[in-house]
Amino acid sequence: MKLSISEKFRDPDLVRSLVEELQSWEKPVKLMEVCGSHTMAIGHWGLRKLLPSSITLLSGPGCPVCVTPYSVIDSIMNLKDVTIATFGDLIRVPGRNGSLEQSRARGLDVRIVYSPFDALEMAKKKETVFIGIGFETTSPGVAYTIKQAAEKKIKNFSVLPAFKIIPPALEALADDKDVSIDAFILPGHVSAILGSEPYRVLSEKYRTGGVVTGFEPLDILNGIRMLLRQIQEKDPRIEIEYKWVVHKDGNPQAKAILDEIFTVEDSLWRGIGKINRSGLTIRDEFSDYNALKKYNLTLPEKDDFDKGCRCGDVLKGKIIPKECPLFKVKCTPENPIGACMVSSEGSCAAYYKYEE
Amino acid sequence: MCLAIPGKIIKKDKDEKGIVDFGGVEKEIILTFVPEAEIGDWVLIHTGFGIQIISEDEAEETIRILNEAFDQ
Amino acid sequence: MKNERITLGHGSGAGLTQKLIRDVFNKNFKLPTLEDAVVIEGDMVVTTDAHVVRPLFFPGGDIGKLSITGTVNDLSMKGAVPKYILITYIIEEGFLISELKKITESVQKAAEESGVSVIAGDTKVVEKGKADGVYITTCGIGVLPDKIHLDARTIKAGDKIIINGSIGDHSVAVINSRENFKLTGIPESDCASLNKLVQKMLKAGKIKFMRDPTRGGVATVLNEVCADTDLGIIIEESLLPVKKEVRIVCELLGFDPLYLANEGKLLAFVGQEAESVLQAMKEDPLGADSRIIGEVSAETNGVYLKTSIGGLRPLLLLDADQLPRIC
Ligand code: SF4
């Protein structure tokens, strides 16, 4: 049988050769995989156990579910008589009054969709609000859906905008004096949209290099190998490993629609706090489709992180999950406190699942 | 952070939609972000949208370079 | 938690279900076993099963067929020969009688094919909106052949774990017809009665223990066995039968096939006679794709998957069903 493209990047022999080479690396380095899907893939394939102890992989802020603040969940629960459409992994995220899954048990109409476009279909039957979470990979599809709703004059549909953009968050990490990251494993699919240019500031201003990496085992190992070479040559730069998908300039059509429908604003990241110009909201021209305006909801400027959750420090790579005093004690996938424990690829949940 | 998998375009409609084959499993996908993609091209799919055309040549090339580096 | 309510997760068969049994049911019942079926009076096996599936008709089966095969399989996992079924319908007001006929024909057909008789039943109707069309509950009665006694505590390190074919088919077929994913090319549910296959296996060699990996999937059953035996289990990804299409749906929606439900699969723990049991299985149409997927180990604790690239991944008990993910 002919191997698919993905399968070619799972060749056990090549994996073994790459692992052997990486095994000889001695100098301790901390690499941050920005993207939650990298965290998942690393766990899924058992890659950490194949790396030498000198290479530490930190899990970064790259899970849109993890960084969605409590207030988004809280405010959406106040909506009555509408269908709430959301991506699956958000429904177990706890807000102050429990999760959407628990609200569904109390009668809230919460439905899981695969695509934002499916939510627009639902609006034909009943007023529907789509929870707009996600990074640059996801937001263009939502932008397109809003545009379609406007063109087709579908009034029953709106989006609660809670989108995040990645480069400002990375800059905040690179700029934090307490955070020591030697290099970034940069997100593959965000970069399919953005390209690699927006990351240049990391190497040019902060001297932290990065490699845009794919998600198959060979991609990840190869990405690490390229980063180690940069570190050895003391030449931090932005490179692309995932050449078969990512181009320097990204996807112009997707970028254009982002610009047309959304505008950049300051945004709250759960556990990290406010990051300037790191979120997207809906432009005034399309405010009929902005659930915040339509239903007069406000998201608070600040969100308190009581209960001792150290999600922020985990995301920043300052501590590993088991250094959080609540990890496994009060905070488990069954009873998650921080969002890092909720999404199955959240840093704490992935750690709980794969590293114990 | 974003689950996306490759699929091959087997049908293209005028209105930016098409059918993508993931290797036996087929689904209607919105192709508005990959207007140059033709039938037979591989595209990367996320939440029902094609987000980028996949270059099979680049994939082969990456594998070839790795094979060469490790002499296989 | 005074105000804690039931969520769908409590019915997933995974961690939350076990917690519910621990915290609520067994506070009162003191059940001798948490398995689905139990041996009474020396050689009789009884089981009870409830069936709630949406949609009621799905590719490869319907709620009627499922109610028989599920019950037959629960009895079979004890080694019993299934004989009788008692059946109860809980029907929503307004439900089409023609649909009820179809479901009932399907019950009868599955019963005949499995060699069991439906001998009694009950009917209740609830108000519109109080049930999802129709629910079916069953009670199954079977007889244990001579000298058959399956017990997880007889499992030893080195025992082989055999499965009779591909995993995840049922879940994927049902999810695709329930949700709005609109995927085509999906295999049918594997929904089938395993009693004939099981009787052949019992004749071919000594089986120590069997379970059908329904809700919660293969990983959940293996975890339960580990908890009951204090042994570890290592299975190999490269040996796992997963249909290509099921694997693709898993990649698309972010599922792990090891946690998806099956309705026509069994896991058997076999010692010395693994090869002859495997051969016998392969001769049955429901076991043609049987294979050994791993073994019991005294070296570890818990369940591990050796990945196809040589890494090792723990397979933990999940709390609830997997949800489609974007990331
Ligand atoms: S273990 Fe829980 S409480 Fe601690 S940082 Fe992670 S999510 Fe927060």
PDB file of C-alpha atoms in Angstrom, chain C residues 67-296:
ATOM      1  CA  SER C  67     -30.278  -4.763  22.856  1.00  0.00           C
ATOM      2  CA  ILE C  68     -29.917  -8.443  21.952  1.00  0.00           C
ATOM      3  CA  THR C  69     -26.239  -8.508  20.985  1.00  0.00           C
ATOM      4  CA  GLY C  70     -25.247  -6.457  24.032  1.00  0.00           C
ATOM      5  CA  THR C  71     -27.076  -8.804  26.383  1.00  0.00           C
ATOM      6  CA  VAL C  72     -25.827 -11.948  24.638  1.00  0.00           C
ATOM      7  CA  ASN C  73     -22.274 -10.643  24.808  1.00  0.00           C
ATOM      8  CA  ASP C  74     -22.445  -9.838  28.505  1.00  0.00           C
ATOM      9  CA  LEU C  75     -23.479 -13.448  29.186  1.00  0.00           C
ATOM     10  CA  SER C  76     -20.893 -14.799  26.768  1.00  0.00           C
ATOM     11  CA  MET C  77     -18.025 -12.982  28.467  1.00  0.00           C
ATOM     12  CA  LYS C  78     -18.654 -15.222  31.472  1.00  0.00           C
ATOM     13  CA  GLY C  79     -18.424 -18.253  29.199  1.00  0.00           C
ATOM     14  CA  ALA C  80     -22.166 -18.880  29.456  1.00  0.00           C
ATOM     15  CA  VAL C  81     -24.417 -20.141  26.664  1.00  0.00           C
ATOM     16  CA  PRO C  82     -27.119 -17.428  26.400  1.00  0.00           C
ATOM     17  CA  LYS C  83     -30.672 -18.813  26.499  1.00  0.00           C
ATOM     18  CA  TYR C  84     -33.388 -16.323  27.408  1.00  0.00           C
ATOM     19  CA  ILE C  85     -34.044 -12.604  27.144  1.00  0.00           C
ATOM     20  CA  LEU C  86     -36.608 -10.484  28.983  1.00  0.00           C
ATOM     21  CA  ILE C  87     -37.217  -7.143  27.377  1.00  0.00           C
ATOM     22  CA  THR C  88     -38.746  -3.817  28.437  1.00  0.00           C
ATOM     23  CA  TYR C  89     -39.599  -0.901  26.171  1.00  0.00           C
ATOM     24  CA  ILE C  90     -39.868   2.637  27.495  1.00  0.00           C
ATOM     25  CA  ILE C  91     -41.528   4.566  24.689  1.00  0.00           C
ATOM     26  CA  GLU C  92     -42.047   8.275  24.231  1.00  0.00           C
ATOM     27  CA  GLU C  93     -45.556   9.462  23.507  1.00  0.00           C
ATOM     28  CA  GLY C  94     -45.878  10.197  19.808  1.00  0.00           C
ATOM     29  CA  PHE C  95     -43.343   7.600  18.691  1.00  0.00           C
ATOM     30  CA  LEU C  96     -44.238   6.016  15.340  1.00  0.00           C
ATOM     31  CA  ILE C  97     -45.612   2.510  15.671  1.00  0.00           C
ATOM     32  CA  SER C  98     -44.068   1.651  12.309  1.00  0.00           C
ATOM     33  CA  GLU C  99     -40.639   2.412  13.786  1.00  0.00           C
ATOM     34  CA  LEU C 100     -41.439   0.290  16.810  1.00  0.00           C
ATOM     35  CA  LYS C 101     -42.318  -2.559  14.455  1.00  0.00           C
ATOM     36  CA  LYS C 102     -39.006  -2.198  12.675  1.00  0.00           C
ATOM     37  CA  ILE C 103     -37.102  -2.220  15.942  1.00  0.00           C
ATOM     38  CA  THR C 104     -38.983  -5.240  17.208  1.00  0.00           C
ATOM     39  CA  GLU C 105     -38.419  -7.194  14.010  1.00  0.00           C
ATOM     40  CA  SER C 106     -34.784  -6.439  14.447  1.00  0.00           C
ATOM     41  CA  VAL C 107     -34.887  -7.712  18.057  1.00  0.00           C
ATOM     42  CA  GLN C 108     -36.440 -10.967  16.893  1.00  0.00           C
ATOM     43  CA  LYS C 109     -34.027 -11.420  13.998  1.00  0.00           C
ATOM     44  CA  ALA C 110     -30.999 -10.863  16.232  1.00  0.00           C
ATOM     45  CA  ALA C 111     -32.443 -13.244  18.836  1.00  0.00           C
ATOM     46  CA  GLU C 112     -32.939 -15.982  16.251  1.00  0.00           C
ATOM     47  CA  GLU C 113     -29.476 -15.522  14.851  1.00  0.00           C
ATOM     48  CA  SER C 114     -27.978 -15.665  18.328  1.00  0.00           C
ATOM     49  CA  GLY C 115     -30.029 -18.698  19.352  1.00  0.00           C
ATOM     50  CA  VAL C 116     -31.857 -17.038  22.239  1.00  0.00           C
ATOM     51  CA  SER C 117     -35.589 -16.705  22.973  1.00  0.00           C
ATOM     52  CA  VAL C 118     -37.356 -13.568  24.083  1.00  0.00           C
ATOM     53  CA  ILE C 119     -39.647 -14.936  26.796  1.00  0.00           C
ATOM     54  CA  ALA C 120     -41.225 -11.984  28.616  1.00  0.00           C
ATOM     55  CA  GLY C 121     -41.384  -8.244  28.599  1.00  0.00           C
ATOM     56  CA  ASP C 122     -42.966  -5.014  29.716  1.00  0.00           C
ATOM     57  CA  THR C 123     -44.048  -1.773  28.053  1.00  0.00           C
ATOM     58  CA  LYS C 124     -44.215   1.734  29.488  1.00  0.00           C
ATOM     59  CA  VAL C 125     -45.079   4.959  27.728  1.00  0.00           C
ATOM     60  CA  VAL C 126     -43.835   8.320  28.996  1.00  0.00           C
ATOM     61  CA  GLU C 127     -44.968  11.837  28.087  1.00  0.00           C
ATOM     62  CA  LYS C 128     -43.700  13.528  24.974  1.00  0.00           C
ATOM     63  CA  GLY C 129     -40.278  15.010  25.599  1.00  0.00           C
ATOM     64  CA  LYS C 130     -39.519  12.694  28.532  1.00  0.00           C
ATOM     65  CA  ALA C 131     -37.578  10.115  26.515  1.00  0.00           C
ATOM     66  CA  ASP C 132     -35.580  10.058  23.352  1.00  0.00           C
ATOM     67  CA  GLY C 133     -37.943   7.974  21.191  1.00  0.00           C
ATOM     68  CA  VAL C 134     -37.454   4.606  22.789  1.00  0.00           C
ATOM     69  CA  TYR C 135     -35.252   3.041  25.438  1.00  0.00           C
ATOM     70  CA  ILE C 136     -34.885  -0.700  25.846  1.00  0.00           C
ATOM     71  CA  THR C 137     -33.797  -2.609  28.896  1.00  0.00           C
ATOM     72  CA  THR C 138     -33.148  -6.306  28.948  1.00  0.00           C
ATOM     73  CA  CYS C 139     -32.420  -9.131  31.303  1.00  0.00           C
ATOM     74  CA  GLY C 140     -30.439 -12.080  29.963  1.00  0.00           C
ATOM     75  CA  ILE C 141     -30.179 -15.598  31.303  1.00  0.00           C
ATOM     76  CA  GLY C 142     -27.557 -18.121  30.295  1.00  0.00           C
ATOM     77  CA  VAL C 143     -26.163 -21.459  31.383  1.00  0.00           C
ATOM     78  CA  LEU C 144     -22.559 -22.132  32.189  1.00  0.00           C
ATOM     79  CA  PRO C 145     -21.034 -25.166  30.471  1.00  0.00           C
ATOM     80  CA  ASP C 146     -19.307 -27.695  32.679  1.00  0.00           C
ATOM     81  CA  LYS C 147     -16.026 -26.618  34.298  1.00  0.00           C
ATOM     82  CA  ILE C 148     -16.071 -23.145  32.811  1.00  0.00           C
ATOM     83  CA  HIS C 149     -15.021 -20.555  35.311  1.00  0.00           C
ATOM     84  CA  LEU C 150     -13.496 -17.304  34.106  1.00  0.00           C
ATOM     85  CA  ASP C 151     -11.836 -15.128  36.705  1.00  0.00           C
ATOM     86  CA  ALA C 152      -9.545 -12.114  36.317  1.00  0.00           C
ATOM     87  CA  ARG C 153      -7.588 -13.241  39.362  1.00  0.00           C
ATOM     88  CA  THR C 154      -6.217 -16.240  37.450  1.00  0.00           C
ATOM     89  CA  ILE C 155      -4.389 -13.921  35.019  1.00  0.00           C
ATOM     90  CA  LYS C 156      -0.598 -14.192  35.261  1.00  0.00           C
ATOM     91  CA  ALA C 157       2.379 -12.334  33.836  1.00  0.00           C
ATOM     92  CA  GLY C 158       3.116 -13.557  30.329  1.00  0.00           C
ATOM     93  CA  ASP C 159      -0.533 -14.202  29.447  1.00  0.00           C
ATOM     94  CA  LYS C 160      -1.445 -13.048  25.975  1.00  0.00           C
ATOM     95  CA  ILE C 161      -4.221 -10.596  25.173  1.00  0.00           C
ATOM     96  CA  ILE C 162      -6.251 -11.451  22.075  1.00  0.00           C
ATOM     97  CA  ILE C 163      -8.798  -9.314  20.259  1.00  0.00           C
ATOM     98  CA  ASN C 164     -11.154 -10.582  17.547  1.00  0.00           C
ATOM     99  CA  GLY C 165     -10.831  -7.658  15.121  1.00  0.00           C
ATOM    100  CA  SER C 166     -10.782  -3.937  14.473  1.00  0.00           C
ATOM    101  CA  ILE C 167     -11.571  -1.381  17.170  1.00  0.00           C
ATOM    102  CA  GLY C 168     -13.650   1.807  17.209  1.00  0.00           C
ATOM    103  CA  ASP C 169     -16.039   0.901  14.360  1.00  0.00           C
ATOM    104  CA  HIS C 170     -19.210   1.203  16.439  1.00  0.00           C
ATOM    105  CA  SER C 171     -18.431   4.580  17.994  1.00  0.00           C
ATOM    106  CA  VAL C 172     -17.369   6.138  14.744  1.00  0.00           C
ATOM    107  CA  ALA C 173     -20.451   4.865  12.872  1.00  0.00           C
ATOM    108  CA  VAL C 174     -22.812   6.158  15.554  1.00  0.00           C
ATOM    109  CA  ILE C 175     -21.079   9.496  16.088  1.00  0.00           C
ATOM    110  CA  ASN C 176     -21.056  10.169  12.380  1.00  0.00           C
ATOM    111  CA  SER C 177     -24.750   9.459  11.988  1.00  0.00           C
ATOM    112  CA  ARG C 178     -25.635  11.388  15.143  1.00  0.00           C
ATOM    113  CA  GLU C 179     -23.569  14.545  14.831  1.00  0.00           C
ATOM    114  CA  ASN C 180     -23.526  16.764  11.859  1.00  0.00           C
ATOM    115  CA  PHE C 181     -20.072  15.706  10.648  1.00  0.00           C
ATOM    116  CA  LYS C 182     -21.349  14.483   7.282  1.00  0.00           C
ATOM    117  CA  LEU C 183     -18.472  12.130   6.595  1.00  0.00           C
ATOM    118  CA  THR C 184     -18.882   9.476   3.936  1.00  0.00           C
ATOM    119  CA  GLY C 185     -16.969   6.213   3.596  1.00  0.00           C
ATOM    120  CA  ILE C 186     -17.304   5.299   7.284  1.00  0.00           C
ATOM    121  CA  PRO C 187     -17.406   1.556   8.136  1.00  0.00           C
ATOM    122  CA  GLU C 188     -20.562   0.151   9.724  1.00  0.00           C
ATOM    123  CA  SER C 189     -20.962  -0.596  13.408  1.00  0.00           C
ATOM    124  CA  ASP C 190     -19.471  -3.954  14.402  1.00  0.00           C
ATOM    125  CA  CYS C 191     -22.612  -4.758  16.424  1.00  0.00           C
ATOM    126  CA  ALA C 192     -22.792  -8.602  16.617  1.00  0.00           C
ATOM    127  CA  SER C 193     -23.453 -11.500  18.997  1.00  0.00           C
ATOM    128  CA  LEU C 194     -20.243 -13.203  20.052  1.00  0.00           C
ATOM    129  CA  ASN C 195     -21.683 -16.317  21.719  1.00  0.00           C
ATOM    130  CA  LYS C 196     -20.830 -18.750  18.928  1.00  0.00           C
ATOM    131  CA  LEU C 197     -17.277 -17.457  18.651  1.00  0.00           C
ATOM    132  CA  VAL C 198     -16.863 -17.713  22.420  1.00  0.00           C
ATOM    133  CA  GLN C 199     -18.016 -21.333  22.568  1.00  0.00           C
ATOM    134  CA  LYS C 200     -15.473 -22.246  19.877  1.00  0.00           C
ATOM    135  CA  MET C 201     -12.755 -20.469  21.839  1.00  0.00           C
ATOM    136  CA  LEU C 202     -13.627 -22.283  25.060  1.00  0.00           C
ATOM    137  CA  LYS C 203     -13.274 -25.602  23.265  1.00  0.00           C
ATOM    138  CA  ALA C 204      -9.914 -24.642  21.746  1.00  0.00           C
ATOM    139  CA  GLY C 205      -8.090 -23.880  24.967  1.00  0.00           C
ATOM    140  CA  LYS C 206      -8.151 -22.506  28.466  1.00  0.00           C
ATOM    141  CA  ILE C 207      -9.372 -18.906  28.547  1.00  0.00           C
ATOM    142  CA  LYS C 208      -8.672 -17.147  31.817  1.00  0.00           C
ATOM    143  CA  PHE C 209     -10.821 -14.064  31.411  1.00  0.00           C
ATOM    144  CA  MET C 210     -12.850 -12.193  28.800  1.00  0.00           C
ATOM    145  CA  ARG C 211     -14.442  -8.769  28.509  1.00  0.00           C
ATOM    146  CA  ASP C 212     -16.202  -6.942  25.706  1.00  0.00           C
ATOM    147  CA  PRO C 213     -14.695  -3.473  25.251  1.00  0.00           C
ATOM    148  CA  THR C 214     -17.944  -1.514  24.865  1.00  0.00           C
ATOM    149  CA  ARG C 215     -18.186   2.011  26.336  1.00  0.00           C
ATOM    150  CA  GLY C 216     -14.755   3.248  27.325  1.00  0.00           C
ATOM    151  CA  GLY C 217     -13.121   0.947  24.810  1.00  0.00           C
ATOM    152  CA  VAL C 218     -10.098  -1.328  24.983  1.00  0.00           C
ATOM    153  CA  ALA C 219      -8.076   1.007  27.201  1.00  0.00           C
ATOM    154  CA  THR C 220     -10.779   1.113  29.885  1.00  0.00           C
ATOM    155  CA  VAL C 221     -11.146  -2.684  30.029  1.00  0.00           C
ATOM    156  CA  LEU C 222      -7.384  -3.147  30.261  1.00  0.00           C
ATOM    157  CA  ASN C 223      -7.233  -0.615  33.099  1.00  0.00           C
ATOM    158  CA  GLU C 224      -9.946  -2.468  34.977  1.00  0.00           C
ATOM    159  CA  VAL C 225      -8.066  -5.730  34.590  1.00  0.00           C
ATOM    160  CA  CYS C 226      -4.896  -4.103  35.903  1.00  0.00           C
ATOM    161  CA  ALA C 227      -6.753  -2.770  38.912  1.00  0.00           C
ATOM    162  CA  ASP C 228      -8.206  -6.227  39.637  1.00  0.00           C
ATOM    163  CA  THR C 229      -4.935  -8.115  39.281  1.00  0.00           C
ATOM    164  CA  ASP C 230      -2.180  -5.706  40.371  1.00  0.00           C
ATOM    165  CA  LEU C 231      -0.373  -6.584  37.162  1.00  0.00           C
ATOM    166  CA  GLY C 232       0.721  -4.423  34.261  1.00  0.00           C
ATOM    167  CA  ILE C 233      -0.223  -4.661  30.600  1.00  0.00           C
ATOM    168  CA  ILE C 234       1.775  -3.678  27.556  1.00  0.00           C
ATOM    169  CA  ILE C 235       0.107  -3.589  24.151  1.00  0.00           C
ATOM    170  CA  GLU C 236       1.718  -2.720  20.840  1.00  0.00           C
ATOM    171  CA  GLU C 237       0.383  -0.027  18.559  1.00  0.00           C
ATOM    172  CA  SER C 238       1.677  -1.823  15.466  1.00  0.00           C
ATOM    173  CA  LEU C 239      -0.403  -4.908  16.346  1.00  0.00           C
ATOM    174  CA  LEU C 240      -3.657  -3.046  16.965  1.00  0.00           C
ATOM    175  CA  PRO C 241      -6.292  -3.603  14.302  1.00  0.00           C
ATOM    176  CA  VAL C 242      -7.765  -0.200  13.428  1.00  0.00           C
ATOM    177  CA  LYS C 243      -9.496   0.303  10.090  1.00  0.00           C
ATOM    178  CA  LYS C 244      -7.944   3.030   7.991  1.00  0.00           C
ATOM    179  CA  GLU C 245     -11.185   5.009   7.866  1.00  0.00           C
ATOM    180  CA  VAL C 246     -11.589   4.840  11.635  1.00  0.00           C
ATOM    181  CA  ARG C 247      -8.036   6.026  12.094  1.00  0.00           C
ATOM    182  CA  ILE C 248      -8.737   8.988   9.809  1.00  0.00           C
ATOM    183  CA  VAL C 249     -11.883   9.992  11.690  1.00  0.00           C
ATOM    184  CA  CYS C 250      -9.843   9.812  14.894  1.00  0.00           C
ATOM    185  CA  GLU C 251      -7.233  12.148  13.450  1.00  0.00           C
ATOM    186  CA  LEU C 252      -9.911  14.474  12.161  1.00  0.00           C
ATOM    187  CA  LEU C 253     -11.799  14.770  15.437  1.00  0.00           C
ATOM    188  CA  GLY C 254      -8.970  14.175  17.881  1.00  0.00           C
ATOM    189  CA  PHE C 255     -10.097  10.775  19.212  1.00  0.00           C
ATOM    190  CA  ASP C 256      -8.005   7.877  20.418  1.00  0.00           C
ATOM    191  CA  PRO C 257      -9.455   4.613  19.020  1.00  0.00           C
ATOM    192  CA  LEU C 258      -8.391   2.779  22.170  1.00  0.00           C
ATOM    193  CA  TYR C 259     -11.126   4.605  24.084  1.00  0.00           C
ATOM    194  CA  LEU C 260     -13.912   4.187  21.504  1.00  0.00           C
ATOM    195  CA  ALA C 261     -16.834   1.804  22.015  1.00  0.00           C
ATOM    196  CA  ASN C 262     -17.164  -1.535  20.257  1.00  0.00           C
ATOM    197  CA  GLU C 263     -20.257  -3.741  20.090  1.00  0.00           C
ATOM    198  CA  GLY C 264     -18.887  -6.910  18.540  1.00  0.00           C
ATOM    199  CA  LYS C 265     -15.431  -7.228  20.038  1.00  0.00           C
ATOM    200  CA  LEU C 266     -13.929  -9.156  22.901  1.00  0.00           C
ATOM    201  CA  LEU C 267     -10.613  -9.177  24.708  1.00  0.00           C
ATOM    202  CA  ALA C 268      -9.446 -12.589  25.899  1.00  0.00           C
ATOM    203  CA  PHE C 269      -6.626 -13.305  28.335  1.00  0.00           C
ATOM    204  CA  VAL C 270      -5.032 -16.636  27.521  1.00  0.00           C
ATOM    205  CA  GLY C 271      -1.971 -18.468  28.873  1.00  0.00           C
ATOM    206  CA  GLN C 272      -0.165 -21.396  27.226  1.00  0.00           C
ATOM    207  CA  GLU C 273      -2.907 -22.092  24.722  1.00  0.00           C
ATOM    208  CA  ALA C 274      -3.007 -18.670  23.102  1.00  0.00           C
ATOM    209  CA  GLU C 275      -2.026 -19.987  19.672  1.00  0.00           C
ATOM    210  CA  SER C 276      -4.687 -22.668  19.473  1.00  0.00           C
ATOM    211  CA  VAL C 277      -7.348 -20.276  20.736  1.00  0.00           C
ATOM    212  CA  LEU C 278      -6.245 -17.738  18.141  1.00  0.00           C
ATOM    213  CA  GLN C 279      -6.486 -20.335  15.366  1.00  0.00           C
ATOM    214  CA  ALA C 280      -9.996 -21.306  16.418  1.00  0.00           C
ATOM    215  CA  MET C 281     -11.018 -17.647  16.474  1.00  0.00           C
ATOM    216  CA  LYS C 282      -9.742 -17.049  12.971  1.00  0.00           C
ATOM    217  CA  GLU C 283     -12.003 -19.787  11.650  1.00  0.00           C
ATOM    218  CA  ASP C 284     -15.111 -17.922  12.817  1.00  0.00           C
ATOM    219  CA  PRO C 285     -16.408 -15.097  10.611  1.00  0.00           C
ATOM    220  CA  LEU C 286     -16.458 -12.762  13.627  1.00  0.00           C
ATOM    221  CA  GLY C 287     -12.856 -13.592  14.440  1.00  0.00           C
ATOM    222  CA  ALA C 288     -11.229 -13.647  11.009  1.00  0.00           C
ATOM    223  CA  ASP C 289      -9.074 -10.664  11.913  1.00  0.00           C
ATOM    224  CA  SER C 290      -8.151 -11.890  15.410  1.00  0.00           C
ATOM    225  CA  ARG C 291      -4.728 -11.171  16.759  1.00  0.00           C
ATOM    226  CA  ILE C 292      -2.587 -10.981  19.852  1.00  0.00           C
ATOM    227  CA  ILE C 293      -2.142  -7.323  20.739  1.00  0.00           C
ATOM    228  CA  GLY C 294       0.042  -7.548  23.805  1.00  0.00           C
ATOM    229  CA  GLU C 295       0.678  -9.289  27.056  1.00  0.00           C
ATOM    230  CA  VAL C 296       0.436  -9.127  30.800  1.00  0.00           C
TER     231      VAL C 296
END
